[in-house]
mmCIF file of C-alpha atoms in Angstrom:
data_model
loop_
_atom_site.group_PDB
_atom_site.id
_atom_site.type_symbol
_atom_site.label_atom_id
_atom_site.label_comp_id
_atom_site.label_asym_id
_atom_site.label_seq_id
_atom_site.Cartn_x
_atom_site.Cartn_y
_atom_site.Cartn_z
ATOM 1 C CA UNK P 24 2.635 66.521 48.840
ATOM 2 C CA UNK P 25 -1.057 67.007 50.038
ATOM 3 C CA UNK P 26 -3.697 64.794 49.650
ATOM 4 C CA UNK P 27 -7.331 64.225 50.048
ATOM 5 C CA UNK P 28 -8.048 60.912 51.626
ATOM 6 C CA UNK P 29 -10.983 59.245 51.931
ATOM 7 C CA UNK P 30 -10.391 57.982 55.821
ATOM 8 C CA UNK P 31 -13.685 56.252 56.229
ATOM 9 C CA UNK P 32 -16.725 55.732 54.217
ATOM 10 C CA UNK P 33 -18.061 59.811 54.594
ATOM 11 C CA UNK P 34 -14.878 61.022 55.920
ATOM 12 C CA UNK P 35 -12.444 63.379 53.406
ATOM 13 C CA UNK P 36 -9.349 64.598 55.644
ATOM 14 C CA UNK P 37 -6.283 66.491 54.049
ATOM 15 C CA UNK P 38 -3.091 64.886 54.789
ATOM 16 C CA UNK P 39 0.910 64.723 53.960
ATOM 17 C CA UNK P 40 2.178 61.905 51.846
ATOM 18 C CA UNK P 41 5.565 61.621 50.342
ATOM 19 C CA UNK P 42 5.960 62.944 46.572
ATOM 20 C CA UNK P 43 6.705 59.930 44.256
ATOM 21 C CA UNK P 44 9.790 58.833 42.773
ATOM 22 C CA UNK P 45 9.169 57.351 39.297
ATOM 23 C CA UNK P 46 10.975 53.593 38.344
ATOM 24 C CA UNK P 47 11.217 52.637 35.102
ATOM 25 C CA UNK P 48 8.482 52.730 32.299
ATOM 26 C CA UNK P 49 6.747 55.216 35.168
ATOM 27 C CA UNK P 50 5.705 59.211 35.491
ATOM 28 C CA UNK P 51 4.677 61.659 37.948
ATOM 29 C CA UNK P 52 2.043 63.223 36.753
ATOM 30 C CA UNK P 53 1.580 67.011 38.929
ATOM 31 C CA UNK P 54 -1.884 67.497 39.053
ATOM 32 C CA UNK P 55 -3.899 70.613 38.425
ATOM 33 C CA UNK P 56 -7.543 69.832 38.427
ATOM 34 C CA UNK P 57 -10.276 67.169 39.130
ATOM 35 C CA UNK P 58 -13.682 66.577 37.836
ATOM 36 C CA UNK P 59 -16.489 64.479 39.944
ATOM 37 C CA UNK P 60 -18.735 62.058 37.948
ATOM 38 C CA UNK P 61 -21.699 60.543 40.022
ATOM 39 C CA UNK P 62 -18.963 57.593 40.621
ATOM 40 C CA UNK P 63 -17.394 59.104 43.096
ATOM 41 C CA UNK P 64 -20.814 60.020 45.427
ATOM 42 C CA UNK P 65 -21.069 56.696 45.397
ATOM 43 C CA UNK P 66 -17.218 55.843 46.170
ATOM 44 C CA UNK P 67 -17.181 58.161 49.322
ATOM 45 C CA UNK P 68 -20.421 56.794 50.679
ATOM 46 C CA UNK P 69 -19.634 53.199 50.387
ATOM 47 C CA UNK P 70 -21.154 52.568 47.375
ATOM 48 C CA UNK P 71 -21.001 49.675 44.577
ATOM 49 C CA UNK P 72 -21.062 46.859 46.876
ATOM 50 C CA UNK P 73 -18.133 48.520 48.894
ATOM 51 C CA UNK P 74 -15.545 47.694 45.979
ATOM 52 C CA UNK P 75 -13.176 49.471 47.751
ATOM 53 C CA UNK P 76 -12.024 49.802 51.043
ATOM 54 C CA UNK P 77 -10.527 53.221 52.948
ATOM 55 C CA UNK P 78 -8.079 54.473 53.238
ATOM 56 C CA UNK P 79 -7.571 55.866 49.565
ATOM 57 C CA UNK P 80 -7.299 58.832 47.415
ATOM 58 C CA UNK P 81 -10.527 59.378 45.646
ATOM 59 C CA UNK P 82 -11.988 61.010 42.529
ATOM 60 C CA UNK P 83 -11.391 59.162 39.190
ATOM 61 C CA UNK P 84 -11.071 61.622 36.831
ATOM 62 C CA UNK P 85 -7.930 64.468 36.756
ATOM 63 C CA UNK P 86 -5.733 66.214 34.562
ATOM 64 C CA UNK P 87 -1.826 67.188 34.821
ATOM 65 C CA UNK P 88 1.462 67.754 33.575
ATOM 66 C CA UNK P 89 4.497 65.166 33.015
ATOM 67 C CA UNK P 90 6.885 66.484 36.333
ATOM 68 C CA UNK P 91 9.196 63.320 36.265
ATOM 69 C CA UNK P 92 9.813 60.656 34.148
ATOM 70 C CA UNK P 93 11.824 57.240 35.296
ATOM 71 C CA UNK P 94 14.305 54.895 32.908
ATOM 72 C CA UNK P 95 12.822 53.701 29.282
ATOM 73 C CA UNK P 96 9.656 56.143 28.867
ATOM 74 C CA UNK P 97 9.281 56.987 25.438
ATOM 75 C CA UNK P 98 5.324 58.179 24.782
ATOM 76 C CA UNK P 99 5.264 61.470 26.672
ATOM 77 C CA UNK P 100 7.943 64.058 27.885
ATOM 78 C CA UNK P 101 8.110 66.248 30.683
ATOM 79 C CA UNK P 102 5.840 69.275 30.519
ATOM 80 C CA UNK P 103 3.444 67.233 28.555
ATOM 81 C CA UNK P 104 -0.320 68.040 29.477
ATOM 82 C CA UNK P 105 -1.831 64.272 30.228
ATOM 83 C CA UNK P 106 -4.827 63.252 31.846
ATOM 84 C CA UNK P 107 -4.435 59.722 33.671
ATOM 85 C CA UNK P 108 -6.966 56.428 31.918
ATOM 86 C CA UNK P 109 -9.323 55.622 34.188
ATOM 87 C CA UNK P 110 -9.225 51.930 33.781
ATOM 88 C CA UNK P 111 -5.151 52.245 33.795
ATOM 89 C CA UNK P 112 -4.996 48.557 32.407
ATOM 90 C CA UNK P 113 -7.241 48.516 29.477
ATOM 91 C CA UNK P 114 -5.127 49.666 26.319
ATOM 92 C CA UNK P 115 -6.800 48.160 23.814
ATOM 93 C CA UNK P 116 -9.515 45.867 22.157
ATOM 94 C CA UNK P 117 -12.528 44.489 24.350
ATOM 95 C CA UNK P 118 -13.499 44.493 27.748
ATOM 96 C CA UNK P 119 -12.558 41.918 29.858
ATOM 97 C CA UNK P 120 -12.372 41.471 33.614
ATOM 98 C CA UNK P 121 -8.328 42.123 34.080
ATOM 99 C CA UNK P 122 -8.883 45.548 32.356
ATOM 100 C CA UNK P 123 -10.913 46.690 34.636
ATOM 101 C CA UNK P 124 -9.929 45.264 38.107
ATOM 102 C CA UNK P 125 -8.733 48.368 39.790
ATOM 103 C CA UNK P 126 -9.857 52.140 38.457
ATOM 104 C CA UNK P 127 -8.435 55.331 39.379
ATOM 105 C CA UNK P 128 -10.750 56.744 42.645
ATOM 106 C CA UNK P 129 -11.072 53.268 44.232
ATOM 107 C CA UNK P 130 -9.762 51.050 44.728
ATOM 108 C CA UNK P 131 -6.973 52.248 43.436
ATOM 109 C CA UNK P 132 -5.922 56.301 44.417
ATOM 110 C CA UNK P 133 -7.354 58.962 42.366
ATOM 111 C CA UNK P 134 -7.099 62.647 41.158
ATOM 112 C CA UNK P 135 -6.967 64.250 44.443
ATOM 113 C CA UNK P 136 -3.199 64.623 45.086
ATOM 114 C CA UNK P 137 -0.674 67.157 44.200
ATOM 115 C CA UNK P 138 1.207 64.183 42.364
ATOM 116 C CA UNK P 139 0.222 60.736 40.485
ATOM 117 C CA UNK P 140 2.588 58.084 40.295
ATOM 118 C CA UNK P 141 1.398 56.225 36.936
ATOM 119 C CA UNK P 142 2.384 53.535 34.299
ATOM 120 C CA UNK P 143 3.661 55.672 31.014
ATOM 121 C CA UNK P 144 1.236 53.468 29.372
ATOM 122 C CA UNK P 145 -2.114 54.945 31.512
ATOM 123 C CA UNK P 146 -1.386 58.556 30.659
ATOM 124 C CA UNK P 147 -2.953 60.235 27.485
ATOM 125 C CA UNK P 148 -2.201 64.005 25.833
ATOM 126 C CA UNK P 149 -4.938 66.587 25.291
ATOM 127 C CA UNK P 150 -5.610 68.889 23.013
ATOM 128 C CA UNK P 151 -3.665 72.262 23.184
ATOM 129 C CA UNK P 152 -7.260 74.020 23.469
ATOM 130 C CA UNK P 153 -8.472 72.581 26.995
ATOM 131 C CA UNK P 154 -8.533 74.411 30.034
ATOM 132 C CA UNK P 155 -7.360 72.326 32.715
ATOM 133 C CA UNK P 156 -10.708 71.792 34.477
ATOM 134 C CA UNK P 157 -11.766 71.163 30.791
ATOM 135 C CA UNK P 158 -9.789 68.497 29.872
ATOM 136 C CA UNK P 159 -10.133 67.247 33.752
ATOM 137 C CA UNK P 160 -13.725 66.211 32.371
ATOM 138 C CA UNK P 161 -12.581 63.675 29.963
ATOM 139 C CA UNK P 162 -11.446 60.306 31.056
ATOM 140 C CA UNK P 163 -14.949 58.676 32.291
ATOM 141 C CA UNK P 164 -17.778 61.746 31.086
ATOM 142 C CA UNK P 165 -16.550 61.822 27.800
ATOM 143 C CA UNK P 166 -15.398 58.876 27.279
ATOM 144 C CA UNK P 167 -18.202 56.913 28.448
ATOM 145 C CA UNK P 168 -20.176 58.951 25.907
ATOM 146 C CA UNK P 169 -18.149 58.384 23.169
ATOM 147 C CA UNK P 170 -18.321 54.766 23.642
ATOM 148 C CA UNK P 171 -21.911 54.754 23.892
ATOM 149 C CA UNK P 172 -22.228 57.124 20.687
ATOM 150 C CA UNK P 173 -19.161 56.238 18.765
ATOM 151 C CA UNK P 174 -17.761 52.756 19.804
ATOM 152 C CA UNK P 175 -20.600 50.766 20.498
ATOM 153 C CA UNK P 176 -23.321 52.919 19.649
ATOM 154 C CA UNK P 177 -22.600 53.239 15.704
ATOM 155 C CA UNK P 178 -24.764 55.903 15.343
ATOM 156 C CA UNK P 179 -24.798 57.363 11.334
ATOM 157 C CA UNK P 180 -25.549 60.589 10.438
ATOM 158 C CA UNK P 181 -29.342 61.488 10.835
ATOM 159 C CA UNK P 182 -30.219 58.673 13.791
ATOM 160 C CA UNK P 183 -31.635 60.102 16.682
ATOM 161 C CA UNK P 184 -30.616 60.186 19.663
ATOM 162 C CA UNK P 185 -32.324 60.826 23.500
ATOM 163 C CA UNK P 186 -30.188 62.216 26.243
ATOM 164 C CA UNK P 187 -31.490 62.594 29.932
ATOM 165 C CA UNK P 188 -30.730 65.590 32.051
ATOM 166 C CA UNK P 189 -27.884 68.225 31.916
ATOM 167 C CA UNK P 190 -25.039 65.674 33.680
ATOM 168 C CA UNK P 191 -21.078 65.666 31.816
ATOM 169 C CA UNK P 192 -22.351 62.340 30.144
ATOM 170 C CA UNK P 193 -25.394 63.425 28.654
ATOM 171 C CA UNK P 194 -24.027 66.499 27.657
ATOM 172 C CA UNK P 195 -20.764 65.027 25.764
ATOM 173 C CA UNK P 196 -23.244 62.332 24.355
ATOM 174 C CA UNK P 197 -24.547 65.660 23.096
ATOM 175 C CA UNK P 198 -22.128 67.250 21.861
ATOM 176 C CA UNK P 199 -20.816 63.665 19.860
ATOM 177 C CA UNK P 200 -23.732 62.811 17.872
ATOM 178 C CA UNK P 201 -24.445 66.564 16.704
ATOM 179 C CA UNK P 202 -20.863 66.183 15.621
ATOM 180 C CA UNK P 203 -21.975 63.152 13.933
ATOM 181 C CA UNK P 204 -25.057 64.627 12.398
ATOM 182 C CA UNK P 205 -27.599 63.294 14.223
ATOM 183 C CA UNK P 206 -30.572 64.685 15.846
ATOM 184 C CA UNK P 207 -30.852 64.709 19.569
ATOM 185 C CA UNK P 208 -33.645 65.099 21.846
ATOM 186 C CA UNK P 209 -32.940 66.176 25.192
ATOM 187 C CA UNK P 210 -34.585 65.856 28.485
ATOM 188 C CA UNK P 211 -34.287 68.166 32.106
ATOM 189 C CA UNK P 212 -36.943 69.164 34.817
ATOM 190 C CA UNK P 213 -35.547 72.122 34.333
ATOM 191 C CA UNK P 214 -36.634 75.368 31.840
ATOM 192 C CA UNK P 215 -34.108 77.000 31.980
ATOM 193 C CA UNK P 216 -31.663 73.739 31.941
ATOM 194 C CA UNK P 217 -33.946 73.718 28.386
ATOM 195 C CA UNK P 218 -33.146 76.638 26.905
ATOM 196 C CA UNK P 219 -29.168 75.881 27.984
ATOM 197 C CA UNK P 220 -29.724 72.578 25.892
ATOM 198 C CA UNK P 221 -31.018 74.002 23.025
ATOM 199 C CA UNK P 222 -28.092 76.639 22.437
ATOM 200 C CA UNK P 223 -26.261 73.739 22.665
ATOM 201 C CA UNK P 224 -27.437 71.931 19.539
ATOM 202 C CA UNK P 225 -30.577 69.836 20.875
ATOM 203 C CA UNK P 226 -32.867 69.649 18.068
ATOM 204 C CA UNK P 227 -36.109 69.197 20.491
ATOM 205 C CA UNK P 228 -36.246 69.382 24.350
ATOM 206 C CA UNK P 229 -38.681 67.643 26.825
ATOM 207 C CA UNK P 230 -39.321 68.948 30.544
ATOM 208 C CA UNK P 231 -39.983 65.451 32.149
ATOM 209 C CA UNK P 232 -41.645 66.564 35.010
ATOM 210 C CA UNK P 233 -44.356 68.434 33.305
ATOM 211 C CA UNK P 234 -44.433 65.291 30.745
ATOM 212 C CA UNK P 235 -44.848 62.218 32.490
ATOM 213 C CA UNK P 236 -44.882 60.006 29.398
ATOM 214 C CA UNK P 237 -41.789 62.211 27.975
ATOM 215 C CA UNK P 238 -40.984 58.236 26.476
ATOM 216 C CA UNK P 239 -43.574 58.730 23.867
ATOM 217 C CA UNK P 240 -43.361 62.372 23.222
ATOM 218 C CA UNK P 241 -39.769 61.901 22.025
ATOM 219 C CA UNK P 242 -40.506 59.093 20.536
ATOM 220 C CA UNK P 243 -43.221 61.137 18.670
ATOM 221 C CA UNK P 244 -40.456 63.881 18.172
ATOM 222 C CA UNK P 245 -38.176 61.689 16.429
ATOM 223 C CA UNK P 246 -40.715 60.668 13.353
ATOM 224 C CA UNK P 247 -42.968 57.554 13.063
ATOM 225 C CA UNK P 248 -40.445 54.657 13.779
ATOM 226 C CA UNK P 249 -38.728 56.571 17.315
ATOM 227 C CA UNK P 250 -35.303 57.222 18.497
ATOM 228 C CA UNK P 251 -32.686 55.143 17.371
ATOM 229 C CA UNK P 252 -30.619 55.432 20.346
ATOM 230 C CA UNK P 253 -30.980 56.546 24.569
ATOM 231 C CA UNK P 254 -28.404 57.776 26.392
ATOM 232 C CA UNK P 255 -29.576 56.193 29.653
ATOM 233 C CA UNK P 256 -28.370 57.441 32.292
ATOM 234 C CA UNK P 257 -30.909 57.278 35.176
ATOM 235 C CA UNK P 258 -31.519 53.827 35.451
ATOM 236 C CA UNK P 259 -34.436 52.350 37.262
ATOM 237 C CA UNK P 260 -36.226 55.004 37.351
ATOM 238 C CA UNK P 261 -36.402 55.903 33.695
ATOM 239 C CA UNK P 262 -35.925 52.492 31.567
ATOM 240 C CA UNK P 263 -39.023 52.360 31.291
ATOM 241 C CA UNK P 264 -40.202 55.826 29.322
ATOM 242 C CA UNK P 265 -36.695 54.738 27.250
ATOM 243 C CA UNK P 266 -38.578 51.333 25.615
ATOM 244 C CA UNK P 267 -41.236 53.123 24.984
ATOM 245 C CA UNK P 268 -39.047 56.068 23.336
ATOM 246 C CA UNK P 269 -36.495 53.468 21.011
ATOM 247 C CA UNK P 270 -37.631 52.381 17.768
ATOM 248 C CA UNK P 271 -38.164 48.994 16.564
ATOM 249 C CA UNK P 272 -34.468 47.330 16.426
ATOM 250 C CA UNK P 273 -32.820 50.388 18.952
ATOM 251 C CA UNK P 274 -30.595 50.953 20.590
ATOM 252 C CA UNK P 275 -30.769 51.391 24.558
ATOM 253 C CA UNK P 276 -26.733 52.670 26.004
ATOM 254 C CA UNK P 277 -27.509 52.005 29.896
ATOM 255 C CA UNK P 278 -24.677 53.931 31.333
ATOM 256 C CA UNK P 279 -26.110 55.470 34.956
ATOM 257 C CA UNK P 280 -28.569 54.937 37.563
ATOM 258 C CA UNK P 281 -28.786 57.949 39.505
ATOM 259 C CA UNK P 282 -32.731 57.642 39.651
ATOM 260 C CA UNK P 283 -32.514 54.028 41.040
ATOM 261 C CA UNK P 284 -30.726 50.480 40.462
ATOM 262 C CA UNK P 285 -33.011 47.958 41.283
ATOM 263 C CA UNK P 286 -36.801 48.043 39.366
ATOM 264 C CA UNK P 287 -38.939 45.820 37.053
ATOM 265 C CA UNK P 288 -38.895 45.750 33.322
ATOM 266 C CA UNK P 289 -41.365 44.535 30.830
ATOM 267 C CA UNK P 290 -38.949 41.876 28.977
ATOM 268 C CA UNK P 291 -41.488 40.775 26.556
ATOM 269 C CA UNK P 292 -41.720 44.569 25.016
ATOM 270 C CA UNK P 293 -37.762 44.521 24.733
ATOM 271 C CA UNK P 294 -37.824 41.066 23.195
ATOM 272 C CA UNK P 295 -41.095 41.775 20.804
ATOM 273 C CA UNK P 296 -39.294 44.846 20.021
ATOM 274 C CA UNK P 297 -35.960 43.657 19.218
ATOM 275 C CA UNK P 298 -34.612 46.001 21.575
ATOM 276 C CA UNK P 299 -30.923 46.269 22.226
ATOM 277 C CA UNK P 300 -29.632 46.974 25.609
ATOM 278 C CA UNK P 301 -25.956 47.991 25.720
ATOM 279 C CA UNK P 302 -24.165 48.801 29.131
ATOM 280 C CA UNK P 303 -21.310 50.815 28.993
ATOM 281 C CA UNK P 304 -18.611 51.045 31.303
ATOM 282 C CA UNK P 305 -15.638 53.993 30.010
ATOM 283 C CA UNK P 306 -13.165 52.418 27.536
ATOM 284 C CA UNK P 307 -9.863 51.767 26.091
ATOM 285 C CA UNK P 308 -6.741 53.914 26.160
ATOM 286 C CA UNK P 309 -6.754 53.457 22.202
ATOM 287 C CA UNK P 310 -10.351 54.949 22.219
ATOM 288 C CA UNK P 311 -9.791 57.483 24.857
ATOM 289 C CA UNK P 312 -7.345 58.752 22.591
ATOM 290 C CA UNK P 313 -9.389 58.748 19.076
ATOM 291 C CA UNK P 314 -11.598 60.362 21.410
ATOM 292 C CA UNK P 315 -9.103 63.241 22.002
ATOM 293 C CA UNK P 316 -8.192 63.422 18.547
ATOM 294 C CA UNK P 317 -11.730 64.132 17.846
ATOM 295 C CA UNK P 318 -12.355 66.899 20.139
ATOM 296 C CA UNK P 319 -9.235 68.670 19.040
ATOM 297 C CA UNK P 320 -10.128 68.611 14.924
ATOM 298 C CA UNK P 321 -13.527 69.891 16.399
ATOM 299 C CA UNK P 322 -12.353 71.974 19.094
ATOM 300 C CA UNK P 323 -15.049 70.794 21.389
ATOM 301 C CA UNK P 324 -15.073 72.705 24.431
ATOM 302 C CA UNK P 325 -16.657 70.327 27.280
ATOM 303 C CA UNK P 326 -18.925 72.540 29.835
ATOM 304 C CA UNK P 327 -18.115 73.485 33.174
ATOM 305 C CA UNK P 328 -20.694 74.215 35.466
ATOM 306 C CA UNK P 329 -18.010 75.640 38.857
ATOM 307 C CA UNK P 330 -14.263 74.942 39.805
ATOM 308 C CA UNK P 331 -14.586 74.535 43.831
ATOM 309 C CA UNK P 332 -10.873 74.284 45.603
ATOM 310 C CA UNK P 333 -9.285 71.824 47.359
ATOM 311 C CA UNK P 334 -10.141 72.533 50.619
ATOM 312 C CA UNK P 335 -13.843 72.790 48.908
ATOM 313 C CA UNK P 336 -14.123 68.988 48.019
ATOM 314 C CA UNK P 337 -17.240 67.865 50.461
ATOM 315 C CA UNK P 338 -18.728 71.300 48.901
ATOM 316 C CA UNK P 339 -18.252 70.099 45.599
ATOM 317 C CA UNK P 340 -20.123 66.852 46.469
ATOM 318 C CA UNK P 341 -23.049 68.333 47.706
ATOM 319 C CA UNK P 342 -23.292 70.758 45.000
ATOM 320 C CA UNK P 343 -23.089 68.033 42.607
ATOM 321 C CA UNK P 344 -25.294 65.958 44.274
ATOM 322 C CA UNK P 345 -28.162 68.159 44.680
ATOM 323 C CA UNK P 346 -27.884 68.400 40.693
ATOM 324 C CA UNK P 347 -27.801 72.174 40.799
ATOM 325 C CA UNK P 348 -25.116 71.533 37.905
ATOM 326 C CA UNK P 349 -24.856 71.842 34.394
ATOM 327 C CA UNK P 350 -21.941 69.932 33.158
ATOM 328 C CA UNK P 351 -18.861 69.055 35.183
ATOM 329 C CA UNK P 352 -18.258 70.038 38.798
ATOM 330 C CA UNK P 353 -14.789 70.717 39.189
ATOM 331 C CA UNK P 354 -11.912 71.060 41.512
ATOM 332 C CA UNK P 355 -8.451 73.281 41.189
ATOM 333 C CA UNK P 356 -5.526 71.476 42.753
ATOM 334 C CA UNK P 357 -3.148 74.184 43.756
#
């Protein structure tokens, strides 16, 4: 089968590897697409503290069909549509550090392979619905949103809620809490990126480089008491317009940090302010899949911004990175 391999830290080379064999309680998965999340910019360049070390197959997130199934599988069949977990040992219940010790795109091999060799148990169905570049977008986007909405956000009907920019995250986040009923505000530098937002279902929209204090403007936009949750995504850079955007008693999700990692807070206004600040990292199998079942009652439809190809990958990278994108970036496995 053909692979993309991450040789060295900047350094994507197509190569030959053998096509699995599943064992027992295993699948091969044949692949059809792959979706980039800012996770893997970072992954390629020798990000997160160099986690993990090349050679490996990157790109976390991927969807597929069931090709092959070993001895003793019982929870798909073959021709299923799956996407792989990311975290391919957290099933259930809460985070701890064994869940999450080796994710799909490093150091453990990702999405970019003809064929996935996976546990039956780190495989989940999607909805009938989904396009294959669609339902590629899933595993860490969506699912990170949900978490941050759904499972550890508890928003209710009529919160609001603050996204930032037009990235897969902030755009499922989106997409959730108007499903939910809520009201969300939405942020881009971007006018056009704006007006995209609003036919999605944002309720209010912010240009945050014309607005430097865009913090209290939504928090202005969302009534007297401000926004009951932010979708934070940038980091550094913007935690600081997002305390002065939550209400008294918020809600803070902290799930990116594209616009920086390292940068000072005021602590007393998060104290004083009862402030909570929630990082989220993905999820559970178990949620992944409410998740799913979710977007198929609604029949979501997750936004792709361009499908690249495989030879296209470093493309795809710099496309994404240059945040010419709304939604996911995207790549066809043939």
């Amino acid at each position: 089968m053909q692979v993309i391999e991450l040789e060295s830290f900047g350094k994507l080379v197509k190569k030959e590897r053998p096509t699995p064999k599943p064992g027992p309680g295993q699948v091969v998965v044949r692949m059809h697409a792959a979706s980039l999340n800012y996770r893997d910019l970072l992954m390629t360049q020798g990000g997160y503290g160099s986690m993990a070390k090349p050679p490996f197959i990157p790109i976390s997130d991927g969807a597929g069909e069931i090709a092959e199934m070993g001895p003793g599988v019982t929870r798909v069949k073959v021709g299923d549509r799956v996407c792989p977990n990311f975290f391919q040992g957290w099933i259930a219940g809460a985070p701890r550090a064994d869940h999450t010790g080796t994710p799909l795109g490093g150091p453990a091999d990702g999405t970019l392979c003809q064929y996935m060799l996976l546990s039956e148990q780190g495989v989940s169905r999607i909805p009938d619905h989904l396009s294959w570049e669609e339902a590629a977008s899933l595993p860490c986007a969506a699912l990170t949103a949900w978490s941050a909405v759904v499972s550890q956000g508890s928003t209710v009907p009529g919160d609001t809620i603050l996204t930032q920019g037009s990235g897969g995250v902030s755009l499922f986040a989106l997409q959730f809490a108007k499903a939910k009923g809520c009201r969300v505000i939405a942020t881009s530098s971007s006018e056009d990126k704006l007006d995209r937002l609003r036919r999605m279902g944002a309720d209010a929209v912010i240009n945050y480089k014309a607005d430097a204090n865009w913090g209290r403007t939504a928090r202005g936009l969302a009534g007297p008491l401000g926004v009951d949750q932010v979708i934070e995504v940038g980091g550094a850079g913007t935690m600081v317009q997002s305390i002065k955007a939550v209400r008294f008693g918020g809600q803070i999700s902290l799930i990116g940090v594209v616009a920086g990692a390292l940068g000072e807070l005021n602590y007393a206004l998060i104290v004083m302010n009862n402030i909570r600040l929630q990082g989220v990292t993905v999820d559970s199998r178990d949620n992944f899949e409410h998740m799913l079942a979710a977007i198929d009652v609604a029949k979501l439809k997750p936004p792709v911004d361009k499908v690249f190809g495989f030879d296209q990958v470093e493309e795809a990278m710099a496309y994404m990175q240059a945040g010419k994108h709304f939604g996911k970036v995207c790549i066809e496995i043939p």
